[in-house]
């Protein structure tokens, strides 16, 4: 089943999902909430909250702020164009070097979503020497690849690392200007289906896990706390729905993230869905990522290590759990 949905169509679906049933079950006047995000399958609980009107059931009137990637989401939230955003913890990690005023208040998914797709001549990552591999700069794509090289005792000088956007990767692979790329679905499956059966996937389980995170700025945290608590309750209900309604969750995820249902099902099967925020785990992960960012020159060399504890606020989730 190929849903053949463009990003424009997916955005239209988001708008349609918001356009009806805005009356809250708990209040006469729903609290407006502007939500910035792009459309990867990893954001599945967000899409379920739209489709099932779970925002409205908690007294939230959501408005979508379309965002092309995590850095743009961070900018929207920190600048006040959005009340909350959905991004990876890495966006917050890197943004902290510039003192970007955002906090993570919860994560709703933990998933290993990055993978290497490459020429079938590359049998294992050890065969990458001398090859040309594309990554997305300052992104979990680049971080994953650095961990992969380290695991197989390879360095950046052993191969050519090409920095491309996701939309450019497929054409570069098909045209022969690169030998592979690191990214997520649906691009991985699409690459293996290119004519000639010339490409395959090399997975490396356990290498890196991303945290799909809810981010807010300090002002919103202070002024909109009741709405944030409601939003986390809505996402908690979405996570519960996904765990209990697998087929419907796949349908929703496939539609919003523009991928074949079978591909979506496989991706969702590897997700750890559920609201959480473990400060110790998150601080350790962002510190590792920060050290990598310094070594790669993504952060200015010599920059002090940010205090990542100050970029986390677990109290909103605690309030949502109590209410």
Short mmCIF file of C-alpha atoms in Angstrom, two decimals:
data_model
loop_
_atom_site.label_atom_id
_atom_site.label_comp_id
_atom_site.label_asym_id
_atom_site.label_seq_id
_atom_site.Cartn_x
_atom_site.Cartn_y
_atom_site.Cartn_z
CA UNK A 1 0.00 0.00 0.00
CA UNK A 2 1.58 3.24 -1.11
CA UNK A 3 -0.17 6.22 0.44
CA UNK A 4 1.64 8.63 -1.93
CA UNK A 5 1.09 11.66 0.28
CA UNK A 6 3.17 14.78 -0.28
CA UNK A 7 4.39 17.04 2.50
CA UNK A 8 1.85 19.62 1.37
CA UNK A 9 -0.92 17.04 1.71
CA UNK A 10 0.33 16.04 5.15
CA UNK A 11 0.30 19.66 6.28
CA UNK A 12 -3.23 19.97 4.91
CA UNK A 13 -4.23 16.93 6.96
CA UNK A 14 -2.81 18.58 10.05
CA UNK A 15 -4.89 21.67 9.38
CA UNK A 16 -7.98 19.54 8.73
CA UNK A 17 -7.39 17.64 11.95
CA UNK A 18 -7.40 20.95 13.79
CA UNK A 19 -10.31 22.46 11.97
CA UNK A 20 -13.14 20.62 13.70
CA UNK A 21 -14.12 19.58 17.17
CA UNK A 22 -12.25 22.37 18.92
CA UNK A 23 -14.71 22.57 21.82
CA UNK A 24 -13.00 21.20 24.92
CA UNK A 25 -14.55 18.46 26.97
CA UNK A 26 -13.26 20.18 30.12
CA UNK A 27 -13.65 23.91 29.48
CA UNK A 28 -15.79 26.31 27.52
CA UNK A 29 -12.76 28.16 26.22
CA UNK A 30 -9.96 25.84 25.07
CA UNK A 31 -6.42 27.03 25.71
CA UNK A 32 -4.67 27.93 22.42
CA UNK A 33 -1.38 26.13 21.86
CA UNK A 34 0.97 26.67 18.90
CA UNK A 35 2.94 23.49 18.18
CA UNK A 36 6.05 23.57 15.94
CA UNK A 37 7.27 20.36 14.31
CA UNK A 38 8.21 18.59 11.11
CA UNK A 39 6.81 15.19 10.04
CA UNK A 40 9.04 12.19 10.85
CA UNK A 41 7.38 8.94 11.92
CA UNK A 42 9.14 9.27 15.31
CA UNK A 43 6.65 12.00 16.23
CA UNK A 44 3.78 9.45 16.13
CA UNK A 45 2.10 10.36 19.47
CA UNK A 46 1.76 13.93 18.21
CA UNK A 47 -0.14 12.75 15.12
CA UNK A 48 -2.40 10.51 17.19
CA UNK A 49 -3.23 13.49 19.42
CA UNK A 50 -4.30 15.41 16.30
CA UNK A 51 -6.21 12.58 14.66
CA UNK A 52 -8.02 11.44 17.82
CA UNK A 53 -8.76 15.02 19.01
CA UNK A 54 -6.92 14.31 22.24
CA UNK A 55 -5.76 17.92 22.51
CA UNK A 56 -9.35 19.10 22.49
CA UNK A 57 -10.39 16.49 25.04
CA UNK A 58 -7.87 18.05 27.43
CA UNK A 59 -9.02 21.60 26.76
CA UNK A 60 -6.36 22.53 24.20
CA UNK A 61 -7.00 24.29 20.88
CA UNK A 62 -3.89 23.38 18.84
CA UNK A 63 -2.42 25.28 15.92
CA UNK A 64 0.35 23.69 13.87
CA UNK A 65 3.49 25.69 13.09
CA UNK A 66 5.11 23.75 10.19
CA UNK A 67 8.86 23.38 10.63
CA UNK A 68 11.34 21.83 8.18
CA UNK A 69 13.74 20.44 10.81
CA UNK A 70 14.75 20.46 14.47
CA UNK A 71 16.86 23.60 14.35
CA UNK A 72 13.98 25.58 12.86
CA UNK A 73 11.71 24.20 15.59
CA UNK A 74 14.19 25.33 18.23
CA UNK A 75 14.21 28.82 16.74
CA UNK A 76 10.40 28.97 16.62
CA UNK A 77 10.10 27.98 20.26
CA UNK A 78 12.95 30.09 21.62
CA UNK A 79 11.72 33.14 19.71
CA UNK A 80 8.11 32.78 20.82
CA UNK A 81 6.60 31.93 17.41
CA UNK A 82 5.49 28.60 18.90
CA UNK A 83 4.44 27.69 22.43
CA UNK A 84 5.93 24.20 22.28
CA UNK A 85 7.92 22.23 19.75
CA UNK A 86 8.94 18.66 19.05
CA UNK A 87 12.58 17.95 18.36
CA UNK A 88 15.42 15.64 19.35
CA UNK A 89 17.49 16.22 22.46
CA UNK A 90 20.43 16.92 20.13
CA UNK A 91 18.87 20.16 18.92
CA UNK A 92 18.71 21.36 22.53
CA UNK A 93 22.22 20.06 23.19
CA UNK A 94 23.76 22.04 20.33
CA UNK A 95 21.55 25.07 20.93
CA UNK A 96 22.78 25.24 24.52
CA UNK A 97 26.21 26.34 23.29
CA UNK A 98 24.47 29.52 22.08
CA UNK A 99 22.43 29.71 25.29
CA UNK A 100 19.19 29.11 23.39
CA UNK A 101 16.48 29.68 26.03
CA UNK A 102 14.54 26.41 25.84
CA UNK A 103 13.85 23.50 28.17
CA UNK A 104 12.82 19.89 27.62
CA UNK A 105 9.72 19.06 29.67
CA UNK A 106 9.18 15.47 28.45
CA UNK A 107 10.12 12.91 25.85
CA UNK A 108 7.44 10.71 24.29
CA UNK A 109 9.50 8.32 22.16
CA UNK A 110 12.92 6.70 22.31
CA UNK A 111 13.96 5.19 19.00
CA UNK A 112 16.96 4.13 16.95
CA UNK A 113 15.85 5.75 13.71
CA UNK A 114 19.16 6.32 11.90
CA UNK A 115 20.68 3.71 9.61
CA UNK A 116 23.25 3.39 6.83
CA UNK A 117 22.01 2.55 3.33
CA UNK A 118 24.79 1.88 0.85
CA UNK A 119 26.07 0.01 -2.17
CA UNK A 120 25.84 -3.76 -1.92
CA UNK A 121 29.61 -3.76 -2.53
CA UNK A 122 29.89 -2.54 1.07
CA UNK A 123 29.26 -5.77 2.96
CA UNK A 124 29.94 -4.41 6.44
CA UNK A 125 30.84 -0.96 7.86
CA UNK A 126 34.45 -2.13 7.83
CA UNK A 127 34.27 -1.83 4.01
CA UNK A 128 33.61 1.92 4.13
CA UNK A 129 37.25 2.87 3.62
CA UNK A 130 37.60 5.02 0.50
CA UNK A 131 33.84 5.38 0.03
CA UNK A 132 31.68 8.53 -0.15
CA UNK A 133 28.94 8.66 2.50
CA UNK A 134 26.44 11.48 2.98
CA UNK A 135 25.18 12.72 6.34
CA UNK A 136 23.00 15.60 7.52
CA UNK A 137 25.21 18.17 9.25
CA UNK A 138 24.84 18.77 13.04
CA UNK A 139 22.13 16.14 13.21
CA UNK A 140 21.68 12.63 14.67
CA UNK A 141 22.62 11.45 11.15
CA UNK A 142 26.14 12.84 11.50
CA UNK A 143 26.40 11.73 15.13
CA UNK A 144 25.34 8.16 14.29
CA UNK A 145 27.92 7.95 11.52
CA UNK A 146 30.69 9.19 13.81
CA UNK A 147 29.79 6.46 16.32
CA UNK A 148 29.74 3.88 13.51
CA UNK A 149 33.21 4.90 12.32
CA UNK A 150 34.56 4.78 15.86
CA UNK A 151 33.14 1.29 16.40
CA UNK A 152 34.92 0.00 13.30
CA UNK A 153 38.18 1.89 13.98
CA UNK A 154 37.75 4.23 11.02
CA UNK A 155 38.38 7.96 10.95
CA UNK A 156 37.05 10.78 8.76
CA UNK A 157 40.29 10.65 6.74
CA UNK A 158 39.58 7.03 5.76
CA UNK A 159 36.64 8.04 3.55
CA UNK A 160 34.81 11.03 2.12
CA UNK A 161 32.00 12.44 4.24
CA UNK A 162 29.55 14.45 2.16
CA UNK A 163 27.12 16.85 3.86
CA UNK A 164 23.73 16.86 2.12
CA UNK A 165 20.11 17.55 2.93
CA UNK A 166 17.73 14.58 3.03
CA UNK A 167 16.06 15.54 -0.25
CA UNK A 168 19.43 15.49 -2.04
CA UNK A 169 20.56 12.12 -0.76
CA UNK A 170 18.39 9.92 -2.94
CA UNK A 171 19.34 11.62 -6.19
CA UNK A 172 23.04 11.61 -5.24
CA UNK A 173 22.89 7.88 -4.46
CA UNK A 174 20.98 7.06 -7.63
CA UNK A 175 23.34 9.19 -9.73
CA UNK A 176 26.47 7.58 -8.30
CA UNK A 177 28.01 10.65 -6.67
CA UNK A 178 27.85 8.96 -3.24
CA UNK A 179 28.11 5.33 -2.14
CA UNK A 180 25.63 5.61 0.71
CA UNK A 181 23.95 7.85 3.26
CA UNK A 182 22.79 7.86 6.87
CA UNK A 183 19.19 8.88 7.40
CA UNK A 184 15.79 7.53 8.44
CA UNK A 185 12.62 6.14 6.91
CA UNK A 186 11.07 6.34 4.36
CA UNK A 187 14.35 7.18 2.58
CA UNK A 188 16.03 3.94 3.66
CA UNK A 189 13.39 1.72 2.08
CA UNK A 190 13.14 3.94 -0.99
CA UNK A 191 16.90 3.59 -1.56
CA UNK A 192 16.75 -0.21 -1.47
CA UNK A 193 14.03 -0.11 -4.14
CA UNK A 194 16.03 1.94 -6.63
CA UNK A 195 16.41 0.16 -10.01
CA UNK A 196 19.07 -2.51 -10.22
CA UNK A 197 18.97 -3.73 -6.61
CA UNK A 198 22.29 -1.96 -6.06
CA UNK A 199 21.73 -0.77 -2.48
CA UNK A 200 21.02 -2.33 0.88
CA UNK A 201 20.71 -1.37 4.54
CA UNK A 202 23.35 -1.99 7.19
CA UNK A 203 21.82 -1.67 10.64
CA UNK A 204 23.85 -1.35 13.83
CA UNK A 205 21.43 -1.94 16.74
CA UNK A 206 22.26 -0.23 20.00
CA UNK A 207 24.49 2.43 18.46
CA UNK A 208 22.35 5.51 19.18
CA UNK A 209 18.87 6.27 20.44
CA UNK A 210 17.11 9.61 19.94
CA UNK A 211 14.61 11.13 22.37
CA UNK A 212 11.58 12.76 20.74
CA UNK A 213 11.28 15.72 23.09
CA UNK A 214 8.77 18.44 23.96
CA UNK A 215 10.54 21.78 24.24
CA UNK A 216 9.34 25.14 25.59
CA UNK A 217 10.93 28.49 26.34
CA UNK A 218 11.21 29.92 29.84
CA UNK A 219 8.48 32.51 29.36
CA UNK A 220 5.97 29.93 28.15
CA UNK A 221 6.90 27.66 31.05
CA UNK A 222 6.16 30.44 33.50
CA UNK A 223 3.03 31.84 31.86
CA UNK A 224 1.36 28.78 30.27
CA UNK A 225 2.03 26.01 32.77
CA UNK A 226 -1.62 24.79 33.04
CA UNK A 227 -1.80 24.46 29.23
CA UNK A 228 1.52 22.60 29.19
CA UNK A 229 0.24 20.14 31.78
CA UNK A 230 -2.85 19.54 29.63
CA UNK A 231 -0.70 19.06 26.55
CA UNK A 232 1.39 16.39 28.28
CA UNK A 233 -1.79 14.64 29.43
CA UNK A 234 -3.00 14.59 25.82
CA UNK A 235 0.29 13.07 24.67
CA UNK A 236 0.14 10.54 27.49
CA UNK A 237 -3.27 9.44 26.22
CA UNK A 238 -1.85 9.26 22.69
CA UNK A 239 0.94 6.96 23.87
CA UNK A 240 -1.61 4.72 25.56
CA UNK A 241 -3.71 4.63 22.39
CA UNK A 242 -0.71 3.57 20.31
CA UNK A 243 0.10 0.72 22.68
CA UNK A 244 -3.47 -0.56 22.53
CA UNK A 245 -4.36 0.10 18.88
CA UNK A 246 -1.44 -0.97 16.73
CA UNK A 247 -3.12 -1.06 13.31
CA UNK A 248 -4.81 2.31 13.72
CA UNK A 249 -1.57 3.82 15.00
CA UNK A 250 0.22 2.58 11.87
CA UNK A 251 -2.47 4.10 9.65
CA UNK A 252 -2.18 7.47 11.37
CA UNK A 253 1.62 7.45 11.37
CA UNK A 254 1.80 6.46 7.72
CA UNK A 255 -0.54 9.27 6.68
CA UNK A 256 1.09 12.07 8.61
CA UNK A 257 4.68 11.06 7.88
CA UNK A 258 4.01 10.27 4.21
CA UNK A 259 5.16 6.68 3.99
CA UNK A 260 3.96 3.25 2.99
CA UNK A 261 2.00 1.52 5.76
CA UNK A 262 4.31 -1.50 5.83
CA UNK A 263 7.35 0.77 6.23
CA UNK A 264 5.58 2.71 8.98
CA UNK A 265 4.67 -0.51 10.79
CA UNK A 266 8.29 -1.65 10.78
CA UNK A 267 9.50 1.73 12.06
CA UNK A 268 6.85 1.89 14.79
CA UNK A 269 7.73 -1.63 15.91
CA UNK A 270 11.17 -0.37 16.91
CA UNK A 271 9.90 2.55 18.98
CA UNK A 272 9.71 2.84 22.76
CA UNK A 273 6.56 4.94 23.12
CA UNK A 274 5.75 6.58 26.44
CA UNK A 275 6.10 9.88 28.30
CA UNK A 276 9.26 10.14 30.36
CA UNK A 277 12.01 12.49 31.48
CA UNK A 278 14.95 11.00 33.36
CA UNK A 279 17.30 13.93 34.05
CA UNK A 280 20.35 11.73 34.72
CA UNK A 281 19.95 9.80 31.48
CA UNK A 282 19.28 12.94 29.45
CA UNK A 283 22.19 14.89 30.95
CA UNK A 284 24.59 12.03 30.24
CA UNK A 285 23.37 11.72 26.66
CA UNK A 286 23.54 15.43 25.89
CA UNK A 287 26.99 15.66 27.48
CA UNK A 288 28.23 12.89 25.17
CA UNK A 289 26.69 14.71 22.21
CA UNK A 290 28.23 17.99 23.35
CA UNK A 291 31.71 16.47 23.49
CA UNK A 292 31.16 15.19 19.95
CA UNK A 293 29.93 18.62 18.79
CA UNK A 294 33.09 20.23 20.19
CA UNK A 295 35.34 17.64 18.55
CA UNK A 296 33.59 18.04 15.18
CA UNK A 297 33.66 21.84 15.25
CA UNK A 298 29.85 22.04 15.35
CA UNK A 299 30.27 23.96 18.60
CA UNK A 300 33.05 26.53 18.79
CA UNK A 301 36.22 24.78 20.04
CA UNK A 302 37.00 25.76 23.61
CA UNK A 303 33.40 26.59 24.45
CA UNK A 304 32.46 25.73 28.05
CA UNK A 305 30.26 22.70 28.58
CA UNK A 306 26.64 23.85 29.07
CA UNK A 307 24.87 22.99 32.32
CA UNK A 308 22.39 20.56 30.81
CA UNK A 309 20.48 20.13 34.05
CA UNK A 310 19.23 23.69 33.53
CA UNK A 311 17.77 22.67 30.15
CA UNK A 312 15.46 20.08 31.71
CA UNK A 313 12.29 20.61 33.74
CA UNK A 314 10.63 17.37 34.90
CA UNK A 315 8.11 19.17 37.11
CA UNK A 316 5.54 19.71 34.33
CA UNK A 317 5.40 15.98 33.64
CA UNK A 318 5.15 15.32 37.38
CA UNK A 319 2.14 17.70 37.54
CA UNK A 320 0.54 15.94 34.55
CA UNK A 321 0.99 12.58 36.26
CA UNK A 322 -0.65 13.86 39.46
CA UNK A 323 -3.64 15.51 37.77
#
